[in-house]
């Protein structure tokens, strides 16, 4: 089975400060990795995903994440936060080579960007 | 439609009442998923459809939960004899393909149906 750990339940930052949201996963098989964002009263929106290839993945809204297999991590980063980035962020994994994309999510990290 | 549409957006049910939650996936999407998101938690997988076939229902918490997609498009999640622990947001999602790992095969989520059992 797979599991995802997001150690930080809440990350407060000031506008224009750098952001890092941490994600660690556990799996006995190879996985794909994802970050989703959830704005209040909205559905989940895909930020970025790692399937294969370059371990540095760039996504929407200036976010990027780096896959580190040895540390089983997939931390999300943004050089400069914007007020509009305030939202809940979920890291997720799914097994490689299964019939469909069954996502296992972490518990989420609330990013609070203040002026 | 342009996105995954779910209804009702909000539902308050008395304990013991049956509820039905509807999902309209993006037109032409083969795969359809249901997830349950309890307050303060991440979404948890409930069930998966490929067209009209329910290929995985391992996440359904009890036999009170039932999902169908009879014509391979609209899906309904039914909860019988609701209990307080069923209170959650129920998310529907769809994707164009079922193949895992295709770079363009993004899963799109609806806004969810918020169920409160009192």
Coordinates of N, CA and C in Angstrom, one line a residue:
Chain A
X1 N 0.8 -1.2 0.0 CA 0.0 0.0 0.0 C 0.9 1.2 0.0
X2 N 0.3 2.3 -0.5 CA 1.0 3.6 -0.5 C 0.4 4.5 0.6
X3 N 1.3 5.4 1.1 CA 0.9 6.4 2.0 C 1.6 7.7 1.8
X4 N 1.0 8.8 2.1 CA 1.6 10.1 1.9 C 1.5 10.9 3.2
X5 N 2.6 11.6 3.5 CA 2.7 12.3 4.7 C 3.0 13.8 4.4
X6 N 2.1 14.7 4.9 CA 2.4 16.1 4.8 C 2.5 16.6 6.2
X7 N 3.7 16.8 6.7 CA 3.9 17.1 8.1 C 3.4 18.4 8.5
X8 N 3.3 19.4 7.6 CA 2.9 20.7 8.0 C 1.4 20.9 7.7
X9 N 0.6 21.0 8.7 CA -0.8 21.2 8.5 C -1.1 22.6 8.0
X10 N -0.2 23.6 8.4 CA -0.4 25.0 8.0 C 0.9 25.6 7.8
X11 N 1.1 26.4 6.8 CA 2.3 27.2 6.5 C 2.0 28.6 6.3
X12 N 2.3 29.5 7.2 CA 2.1 30.9 7.0 C 3.3 31.6 6.4
X13 N 3.1 32.4 5.4 CA 4.2 33.2 4.8 C 3.7 34.6 4.5
X14 N 4.7 35.5 4.3 CA 4.4 36.8 3.8 C 4.4 36.8 2.3
X15 N 3.7 37.7 1.8 CA 3.7 37.9 0.3 C 5.1 38.2 -0.2
X16 N 5.4 37.6 -1.3 CA 6.7 37.6 -2.0 C 7.8 36.8 -1.3
X17 N 7.5 36.2 -0.2 CA 8.5 35.3 0.5 C 8.4 33.9 -0.3
X18 N 9.5 33.1 -0.2 CA 9.5 31.8 -0.8 C 8.7 30.8 0.0
X19 N 8.2 29.8 -0.7 CA 7.3 28.9 -0.1 C 7.8 27.5 -0.4
X20 N 7.8 26.6 0.7 CA 8.1 25.2 0.5 C 7.0 24.4 1.3
X21 N 6.3 23.5 0.6 CA 5.4 22.6 1.2 C 5.9 21.2 1.1
X22 N 6.1 20.5 2.2 CA 6.8 19.3 2.2 C 5.8 18.1 2.0
X23 N 6.3 17.1 1.3 CA 5.6 15.9 1.1 C 6.5 14.7 1.1
X24 N 6.3 13.7 1.8 CA 7.0 12.4 1.8 C 6.0 11.3 1.6
X25 N 6.5 10.3 0.9 CA 5.6 9.2 0.6 C 6.3 7.8 1.0
X26 N 5.4 6.8 1.1 CA 5.9 5.5 1.4 C 5.2 4.5 0.4
X27 N 6.1 3.7 -0.3 CA 5.5 2.8 -1.2 C 6.6 1.7 -1.5
X28 N 6.1 0.5 -1.7 CA 7.0 -0.6 -2.0 C 7.2 -0.8 -3.5
X29 N 6.4 0.0 -4.2 CA 6.4 -0.1 -5.7 C 6.6 1.3 -6.2
X30 N 6.9 1.4 -7.5 CA 7.1 2.7 -8.1 C 5.8 3.5 -8.2
X31 N 5.9 4.8 -8.0 CA 4.7 5.6 -8.0 C 4.8 6.8 -8.9
X32 N 3.7 7.4 -9.3 CA 3.6 8.7 -9.9 C 3.3 9.6 -8.7
X33 N 3.7 10.9 -8.9 CA 3.5 11.9 -7.8 C 2.7 13.1 -8.3
X34 N 1.9 13.7 -7.5 CA 1.0 14.8 -7.9 C 0.9 15.8 -6.8
X35 N 0.7 17.1 -7.2 CA 0.3 18.1 -6.2 C -1.0 18.7 -6.8
X36 N -2.0 18.8 -5.9 CA -3.3 19.4 -6.2 C -3.5 20.6 -5.3
X37 N -4.2 21.6 -5.8 CA -4.6 22.8 -5.0 C -6.1 22.8 -4.9
X38 N -6.6 23.2 -3.7 CA -8.0 23.3 -3.5 C -8.3 24.7 -2.9
X39 N -9.0 25.5 -3.7 CA -9.4 26.8 -3.2 C -10.7 26.6 -2.4
X40 N -11.1 27.6 -1.5 CA -12.3 27.4 -0.8 C -13.5 27.1 -1.6
X41 N -14.3 26.1 -1.2 CA -15.5 25.8 -1.9 C -15.3 25.4 -3.4
X42 N -14.2 25.0 -3.7 CA -13.9 24.5 -5.1 C -13.3 23.1 -5.1
X43 N -13.3 22.5 -6.3 CA -12.8 21.2 -6.4 C -11.2 21.3 -6.5
X44 N -10.6 20.1 -6.5 CA -9.2 20.0 -6.6 C -8.7 20.3 -8.0
X45 N -7.6 21.0 -8.1 CA -7.0 21.4 -9.4 C -5.6 20.9 -9.5
X46 N -5.2 20.2 -10.5 CA -3.9 19.7 -10.7 C -2.9 20.9 -10.8
X47 N -1.8 20.9 -10.0 CA -0.8 21.9 -10.1 C 0.4 21.3 -11.0
X48 N 0.8 20.1 -10.7 CA 1.8 19.5 -11.4 C 1.9 18.0 -11.1
X49 N 2.6 17.3 -12.0 CA 2.8 15.8 -11.7 C 4.1 15.4 -12.2
X50 N 4.6 14.3 -11.6 CA 5.8 13.6 -12.0 C 5.5 12.2 -12.4
X51 N 5.8 12.0 -13.7 CA 5.6 10.6 -14.2 C 6.9 9.9 -14.5
X52 N 7.8 10.6 -15.1 CA 9.1 10.0 -15.4 C 10.0 11.2 -15.9
X53 N 11.3 10.8 -16.1 CA 12.2 11.8 -16.7 C 12.8 12.8 -15.6
X54 N 12.9 14.0 -16.0 CA 13.5 15.0 -15.2 C 12.8 15.1 -13.8
X55 N 13.6 15.1 -12.8 CA 13.1 15.1 -11.4 C 12.5 16.4 -11.0
X56 N 12.8 17.5 -11.7 CA 12.3 18.8 -11.4 C 11.1 19.1 -12.4
X57 N 10.0 19.2 -11.7 CA 8.7 19.4 -12.5 C 8.2 20.8 -12.3
X58 N 7.9 21.4 -13.4 CA 7.3 22.8 -13.3 C 5.8 22.7 -13.6
X59 N 5.0 23.5 -12.8 CA 3.6 23.4 -12.9 C 3.0 24.8 -13.2
X60 N 1.7 24.9 -12.9 CA 1.0 26.2 -13.1 C 1.3 27.1 -12.0
X61 N 1.0 28.4 -12.2 CA 1.1 29.4 -11.2 C 2.5 29.6 -10.6
X62 N 3.5 29.2 -11.3 CA 4.9 29.4 -10.8 C 5.4 28.4 -9.9
X63 N 4.6 27.3 -9.6 CA 5.0 26.3 -8.7 C 5.9 25.3 -9.4
X64 N 6.8 24.6 -8.6 CA 7.6 23.5 -9.1 C 7.8 22.6 -8.0
X65 N 8.2 21.3 -8.3 CA 8.4 20.3 -7.3 C 9.6 19.4 -7.8
X66 N 10.3 18.9 -6.8 CA 11.4 18.0 -7.2 C 11.2 16.7 -6.5
X67 N 11.3 15.6 -7.4 CA 11.2 14.3 -6.9 C 12.6 13.8 -6.5
X68 N 12.6 13.3 -5.2 CA 13.9 12.8 -4.7 C 13.6 11.4 -4.2
X69 N 14.0 10.4 -5.1 CA 13.7 9.0 -4.8 C 14.4 8.5 -3.5
X70 N 15.6 8.9 -3.3 CA 16.3 8.4 -2.1 C 15.7 8.8 -0.8
X71 N 15.1 10.0 -0.9 CA 14.5 10.6 0.3 C 12.9 10.4 0.3
X72 N 12.5 9.8 -0.7 CA 11.0 9.6 -1.0 C 10.3 10.8 -0.7
X73 N 10.7 11.9 -1.3 CA 10.1 13.2 -1.1 C 9.7 13.8 -2.4
X74 N 8.7 14.7 -2.3 CA 8.2 15.5 -3.5 C 7.8 16.8 -3.0
X75 N 8.7 17.7 -2.6 CA 8.4 19.0 -2.0 C 8.0 20.0 -3.1
X76 N 7.0 20.8 -2.7 CA 6.5 21.8 -3.6 C 7.1 23.2 -3.2
X77 N 7.5 23.9 -4.3 CA 8.2 25.2 -4.0 C 7.7 26.3 -4.9
X78 N 7.8 27.5 -4.4 CA 7.5 28.7 -5.2 C 8.4 29.8 -4.8
X79 N 9.1 30.5 -5.6 CA 10.1 31.5 -5.2 C 9.5 32.7 -4.5
X80 N 8.3 33.0 -4.9 CA 7.7 34.3 -4.4 C 6.2 34.1 -4.3
X81 N 5.7 34.1 -3.0 CA 4.2 33.8 -2.8 C 3.4 35.0 -3.2
X82 N 2.2 34.7 -3.6 CA 1.2 35.7 -3.9 C 0.0 35.5 -3.0
X83 N -0.7 36.6 -2.7 CA -1.9 36.5 -1.8 C -2.9 35.4 -2.4
X84 N -3.0 35.4 -3.7 CA -3.9 34.4 -4.3 C -3.5 33.0 -4.2
X85 N -2.3 32.7 -3.7 CA -1.9 31.3 -3.5 C -2.5 30.7 -2.2
X86 N -3.1 31.5 -1.4 CA -3.8 31.0 -0.2 C -4.8 30.0 -0.5
X87 N -4.6 28.7 -0.1 CA -5.4 27.6 -0.4 C -4.9 26.4 0.3
X88 N -5.6 25.3 0.1 CA -5.2 24.0 0.7 C -4.4 23.2 -0.4
X89 N -3.3 22.6 -0.1 CA -2.5 21.9 -1.1 C -2.4 20.4 -0.7
X90 N -2.6 19.6 -1.6 CA -2.6 18.1 -1.4 C -1.6 17.5 -2.2
X91 N -0.7 16.6 -1.6 CA 0.2 15.8 -2.3 C -0.5 14.4 -2.5
X92 N -0.2 13.8 -3.6 CA -0.9 12.5 -3.9 C 0.1 11.6 -4.7
X93 N -0.1 10.3 -4.5 CA 0.6 9.3 -5.3 C -0.3 8.3 -6.0
X94 N 0.1 7.7 -7.0 CA -0.6 6.5 -7.6 C 0.4 5.5 -8.1
X95 N 0.1 4.3 -8.0 CA 1.0 3.2 -8.4 C 1.2 3.2 -9.9
X96 N 2.4 3.0 -10.3 CA 2.8 2.8 -11.7 C 2.3 1.4 -12.1
X97 N 1.9 1.3 -13.4 CA 1.5 0.1 -14.0 C 0.3 -0.6 -13.3
X98 N -0.7 0.2 -13.0 CA -2.0 -0.4 -12.7 C -3.0 0.0 -13.7
X99 N -4.2 -0.6 -13.7 CA -5.2 -0.3 -14.7 C -5.7 1.1 -14.8
X100 N -5.7 1.8 -13.6 CA -6.2 3.1 -13.6 C -5.5 3.9 -12.5
X101 N -5.7 5.2 -12.6 CA -5.0 6.1 -11.7 C -5.7 6.3 -10.4
X102 N -5.5 5.5 -9.4 CA -6.1 5.5 -8.1 C -5.2 6.4 -7.2
X103 N -5.6 7.5 -6.8 CA -4.8 8.5 -6.1 C -5.0 8.3 -4.6
X104 N -3.8 8.3 -3.9 CA -3.7 8.3 -2.4 C -3.2 9.6 -2.0
X105 N -4.0 10.4 -1.2 CA -3.7 11.7 -0.9 C -3.2 11.8 0.6
X106 N -2.4 12.9 0.8 CA -2.0 13.3 2.1 C -3.1 14.1 2.7
X107 N -2.9 14.5 4.0 CA -4.0 15.2 4.7 C -4.0 16.7 4.4
X108 N -3.1 17.2 3.6 CA -3.2 18.5 3.1 C -2.4 19.5 4.0
X109 N -1.9 20.6 3.3 CA -1.2 21.7 4.0 C -1.9 23.0 3.6
X110 N -2.3 23.8 4.6 CA -3.0 25.0 4.3 C -1.9 26.1 4.2
X111 N -1.8 26.7 3.0 CA -0.9 27.8 2.8 C -1.6 29.2 3.0
X112 N -1.1 29.9 4.0 CA -1.7 31.2 4.3 C -0.7 32.3 3.9
X113 N -1.0 33.1 2.9 CA -0.1 34.2 2.4 C -0.7 35.5 2.9
X114 N 0.0 36.3 3.7 CA -0.5 37.5 4.2 C 0.4 38.7 3.7
X115 N -0.2 39.9 3.6 CA 0.5 41.0 3.1 C 1.6 41.5 4.0
Chain B
X1 N -20.3 19.1 -20.7 CA -20.1 20.5 -20.2 C -18.6 20.8 -20.0
X2 N -18.3 22.0 -19.6 CA -17.0 22.4 -19.5 C -16.2 21.7 -18.4
X3 N -16.9 21.4 -17.3 CA -16.2 20.7 -16.2 C -17.0 19.6 -15.6
X4 N -16.6 19.0 -14.5 CA -17.3 18.0 -13.8 C -18.3 18.7 -12.9
X5 N -19.6 18.3 -13.1 CA -20.7 19.0 -12.4 C -21.3 18.0 -11.4
X6 N -21.5 18.5 -10.2 CA -22.0 17.7 -9.1 C -23.3 18.3 -8.5
X7 N -24.2 17.5 -8.1 CA -25.4 18.0 -7.5 C -26.0 17.0 -6.5
X8 N -26.6 17.4 -5.4 CA -26.6 18.8 -5.0 C -25.3 19.3 -4.4
X9 N -25.1 20.6 -4.4 CA -23.8 21.1 -3.8 C -23.8 20.9 -2.3
X10 N -25.0 21.1 -1.7 CA -25.1 20.9 -0.2 C -26.3 20.1 0.1
X11 N -26.2 19.2 1.0 CA -27.3 18.3 1.4 C -27.2 18.1 2.9
X12 N -28.4 18.4 3.6 CA -28.5 18.0 5.0 C -29.5 16.9 5.1
X13 N -29.0 15.8 5.7 CA -29.9 14.6 5.8 C -30.1 14.2 7.3
X14 N -31.2 13.8 7.6 CA -31.5 13.3 8.9 C -30.9 11.8 9.0
X15 N -30.4 11.5 10.2 CA -29.8 10.1 10.3 C -30.9 9.1 9.9
X16 N -30.4 8.2 9.1 CA -31.4 7.1 8.7 C -32.0 7.4 7.3
X17 N -31.8 8.6 6.8 CA -32.4 9.0 5.5 C -31.5 8.5 4.4
X18 N -32.0 8.2 3.3 CA -31.2 7.8 2.1 C -30.9 9.1 1.3
X19 N -29.7 9.1 0.7 CA -29.4 10.3 -0.1 C -28.8 9.8 -1.5
X20 N -28.9 10.6 -2.5 CA -28.3 10.3 -3.8 C -27.6 11.5 -4.3
X21 N -26.4 11.3 -4.7 CA -25.5 12.4 -5.1 C -25.2 12.1 -6.6
X22 N -25.3 13.2 -7.4 CA -25.2 13.0 -8.9 C -23.9 13.6 -9.4
X23 N -23.3 13.0 -10.4 CA -22.1 13.5 -11.0 C -22.2 13.5 -12.5
X24 N -22.0 14.6 -13.1 CA -22.0 14.7 -14.6 C -20.5 14.9 -15.0
X25 N -19.9 13.9 -15.5 CA -18.4 14.1 -15.9 C -18.3 14.9 -17.1
X26 N -17.1 15.2 -17.5 CA -16.8 15.9 -18.7 C -17.2 15.0 -19.9
X27 N -17.8 15.6 -20.9 CA -18.3 14.7 -22.0 C -17.2 13.9 -22.6
X28 N -17.4 12.7 -22.8 CA -16.5 11.8 -23.5 C -15.4 11.2 -22.6
X29 N -15.5 11.5 -21.3 CA -14.5 10.9 -20.4 C -14.9 9.5 -20.1
X30 N -13.9 8.6 -20.2 CA -14.1 7.2 -20.0 C -14.1 6.9 -18.5
X31 N -13.1 7.5 -17.8 CA -12.9 7.2 -16.4 C -13.7 8.1 -15.4
X32 N -14.3 7.5 -14.4 CA -15.0 8.3 -13.4 C -14.7 7.8 -12.0
X33 N -14.4 8.7 -11.1 CA -14.0 8.3 -9.7 C -14.9 9.0 -8.7
X34 N -15.1 8.4 -7.6 CA -15.7 9.0 -6.4 C -14.7 9.0 -5.3
X35 N -14.6 10.1 -4.6 CA -13.7 10.2 -3.4 C -14.6 10.8 -2.3
X36 N -14.2 10.5 -1.1 CA -14.8 11.0 0.1 C -13.8 11.9 0.9
X37 N -14.1 13.1 1.2 CA -13.2 13.9 2.0 C -13.8 14.4 3.3
X38 N -13.4 13.8 4.4 CA -13.8 14.2 5.7 C -13.2 15.5 6.1
X39 N -13.8 16.2 7.0 CA -13.3 17.5 7.4 C -11.8 17.4 7.9
X40 N -11.0 18.3 7.3 CA -9.6 18.3 7.7 C -8.7 17.2 7.2
X41 N -9.3 16.4 6.3 CA -8.6 15.2 5.8 C -8.4 15.4 4.3
X42 N -7.5 14.5 3.7 CA -7.4 14.5 2.3 C -8.5 13.6 1.7
X43 N -8.7 13.7 0.4 CA -9.7 12.8 -0.2 C -9.3 11.3 -0.1
X44 N -10.3 10.5 0.0 CA -10.1 9.0 0.1 C -10.9 8.4 -1.0
X45 N -10.2 7.5 -1.8 CA -10.9 6.8 -2.9 C -12.0 5.9 -2.4
X46 N -13.1 6.0 -3.2 CA -14.3 5.2 -2.9 C -14.4 4.1 -4.0
X47 N -14.6 4.6 -5.3 CA -14.9 3.7 -6.4 C -14.5 4.2 -7.7
X48 N -14.3 3.3 -8.7 CA -13.9 3.7 -10.0 C -14.7 3.0 -11.1
X49 N -15.1 3.8 -12.1 CA -15.8 3.3 -13.3 C -15.0 3.5 -14.6
X50 N -15.0 2.5 -15.4 CA -14.5 2.7 -16.8 C -15.7 2.5 -17.7
X51 N -16.1 3.6 -18.3 CA -17.4 3.6 -18.9 C -18.5 3.1 -17.9
X52 N -19.3 2.1 -18.2 CA -20.4 1.7 -17.3 C -19.9 0.7 -16.3
X53 N -18.7 0.2 -16.5 CA -18.2 -0.9 -15.6 C -17.6 -0.4 -14.4
X54 N -18.0 -0.9 -13.3 CA -17.4 -0.5 -12.0 C -16.3 -1.5 -11.7
X55 N -15.1 -1.0 -11.9 CA -13.9 -1.9 -11.9 C -13.3 -2.0 -10.5
X56 N -13.6 -1.0 -9.7 CA -13.0 -1.1 -8.3 C -14.0 -0.4 -7.4
X57 N -14.4 -1.1 -6.3 CA -15.2 -0.5 -5.3 C -14.7 -0.8 -3.9
X58 N -13.4 -0.9 -3.9 CA -12.7 -1.3 -2.7 C -12.8 -0.3 -1.6
X59 N -13.0 1.0 -2.0 CA -13.0 2.1 -1.0 C -14.4 2.4 -0.4
X60 N -15.4 1.7 -0.9 CA -16.7 2.0 -0.3 C -16.7 1.5 1.1
X61 N -17.1 2.3 2.1 CA -16.9 2.0 3.5 C -17.9 0.9 4.1
X62 N -19.0 0.8 3.4 CA -19.9 -0.2 3.9 C -20.9 -0.6 2.8
X63 N -21.7 -1.6 3.1 CA -22.7 -2.0 2.0 C -23.9 -1.0 2.0
X64 N -23.8 0.1 2.8 CA -24.8 1.2 2.6 C -24.5 2.1 1.5
X65 N -23.3 2.0 1.0 CA -22.8 2.8 -0.1 C -22.9 2.1 -1.4
X66 N -23.5 2.7 -2.4 CA -23.7 2.1 -3.7 C -23.5 3.1 -4.8
X67 N -22.8 2.8 -5.9 CA -22.6 3.7 -7.0 C -22.9 3.0 -8.3
X68 N -23.4 3.8 -9.2 CA -23.7 3.3 -10.5 C -23.4 4.3 -11.6
X69 N -23.3 3.8 -12.8 CA -23.0 4.6 -14.0 C -23.6 3.9 -15.2
X70 N -24.9 3.7 -15.2 CA -25.5 2.8 -16.1 C -25.3 3.0 -17.6
X71 N -25.1 4.2 -18.1 CA -24.9 4.5 -19.5 C -23.5 5.0 -19.8
X72 N -22.7 4.9 -18.8 CA -21.3 5.3 -19.1 C -21.1 6.8 -19.1
X73 N -22.0 7.5 -18.6 CA -21.8 9.0 -18.5 C -22.1 9.4 -17.1
X74 N -23.3 9.9 -16.8 CA -23.7 10.3 -15.5 C -23.6 9.2 -14.4
X75 N -23.1 9.6 -13.2 CA -23.0 8.6 -12.2 C -23.8 9.1 -10.9
X76 N -24.3 8.1 -10.2 CA -24.9 8.4 -8.9 C -24.3 7.6 -7.8
X77 N -24.0 8.3 -6.7 CA -23.6 7.7 -5.5 C -24.7 7.7 -4.5
X78 N -25.1 6.6 -4.0 CA -26.3 6.5 -3.1 C -25.8 6.0 -1.8
X79 N -26.3 6.6 -0.8 CA -26.0 6.2 0.6 C -27.3 5.9 1.3
X80 N -27.4 4.7 1.8 CA -28.6 4.3 2.5 C -28.5 4.4 4.0
X81 N -29.6 4.8 4.6 CA -29.6 4.8 6.1 C -28.4 5.6 6.6
X82 N -28.3 6.9 6.2 CA -27.1 7.7 6.5 C -26.8 7.7 8.0
X83 N -25.5 7.8 8.4 CA -25.1 7.9 9.7 C -24.2 9.2 9.8
X84 N -24.0 9.6 11.1 CA -23.3 10.9 11.2 C -21.9 10.8 10.7
X85 N -21.3 9.6 10.7 CA -19.9 9.5 10.2 C -19.8 9.6 8.7
X86 N -21.0 9.6 8.0 CA -21.0 9.8 6.6 C -20.9 11.2 6.2
X87 N -20.9 12.1 7.2 CA -20.8 13.6 6.9 C -19.4 13.8 6.3
X88 N -19.4 14.4 5.1 CA -18.2 14.6 4.4 C -18.5 15.3 3.1
X89 N -17.4 15.7 2.3 CA -17.6 16.2 1.0 C -17.3 15.0 0.1
X90 N -18.2 14.8 -0.9 CA -18.1 13.7 -1.8 C -17.7 14.3 -3.2
X91 N -16.5 13.9 -3.6 CA -15.9 14.5 -4.8 C -16.0 13.5 -6.0
X92 N -16.4 14.0 -7.1 CA -16.5 13.2 -8.3 C -15.3 13.7 -9.2
X93 N -14.7 12.8 -9.9 CA -13.7 13.2 -10.9 C -13.7 12.4 -12.1
X94 N -13.2 12.9 -13.2 CA -13.2 12.1 -14.5 C -12.0 12.4 -15.2
X95 N -11.6 11.4 -16.1 CA -10.5 11.6 -17.0 C -10.8 11.0 -18.3
X96 N -10.1 11.5 -19.4 CA -10.4 11.1 -20.7 C -10.1 9.6 -20.9
X97 N -9.0 9.1 -20.4 CA -8.6 7.8 -20.6 C -8.5 7.0 -19.3
X98 N -8.3 5.7 -19.4 CA -8.0 4.9 -18.2 C -6.6 4.6 -18.1
X99 N -5.8 4.8 -19.1 CA -4.4 4.4 -19.1 C -3.6 5.2 -18.1
X100 N -2.9 4.5 -17.2 CA -2.1 5.2 -16.2 C -0.8 5.7 -16.9
X101 N -0.4 6.9 -16.5 CA 0.9 7.3 -16.9 C 1.0 8.1 -18.2
X102 N -0.2 8.2 -18.8 CA -0.2 9.1 -20.0 C -0.1 10.5 -19.6
X103 N 0.9 11.2 -20.2 CA 1.1 12.6 -19.7 C -0.1 13.5 -19.8
X104 N -0.9 13.3 -20.8 CA -2.1 14.2 -21.0 C -3.3 13.7 -20.3
X105 N -3.2 12.6 -19.5 CA -4.4 12.0 -18.9 C -4.6 12.6 -17.5
X106 N -5.1 13.8 -17.5 CA -5.4 14.5 -16.3 C -6.7 14.2 -15.7
X107 N -6.7 14.0 -14.4 CA -8.0 13.8 -13.6 C -8.6 15.2 -13.3
X108 N -9.8 15.4 -13.6 CA -10.5 16.7 -13.3 C -11.5 16.4 -12.2
X109 N -11.5 17.2 -11.2 CA -12.4 17.1 -10.1 C -13.6 18.1 -10.1
X110 N -14.7 17.6 -9.7 CA -15.8 18.5 -9.5 C -15.7 19.3 -8.2
X111 N -16.7 20.2 -7.9 CA -16.6 21.0 -6.7 C -17.1 20.3 -5.4
X112 N -17.7 19.1 -5.6 CA -18.1 18.3 -4.5 C -19.5 18.5 -4.0
X113 N -20.0 17.5 -3.4 CA -21.3 17.6 -2.7 C -21.0 17.5 -1.2
X114 N -21.5 18.5 -0.5 CA -21.2 18.6 0.9 C -22.4 17.9 1.6
X115 N -22.2 16.8 2.3 CA -23.2 16.1 3.0 C -23.1 16.2 4.5
X116 N -24.1 16.7 5.2 CA -24.1 16.8 6.6 C -25.3 15.9 7.1
X117 N -25.0 15.0 8.0 CA -26.0 14.1 8.6 C -26.2 14.5 10.0
X118 N -27.5 14.9 10.3 CA -27.8 15.4 11.6 C -28.7 14.4 12.4

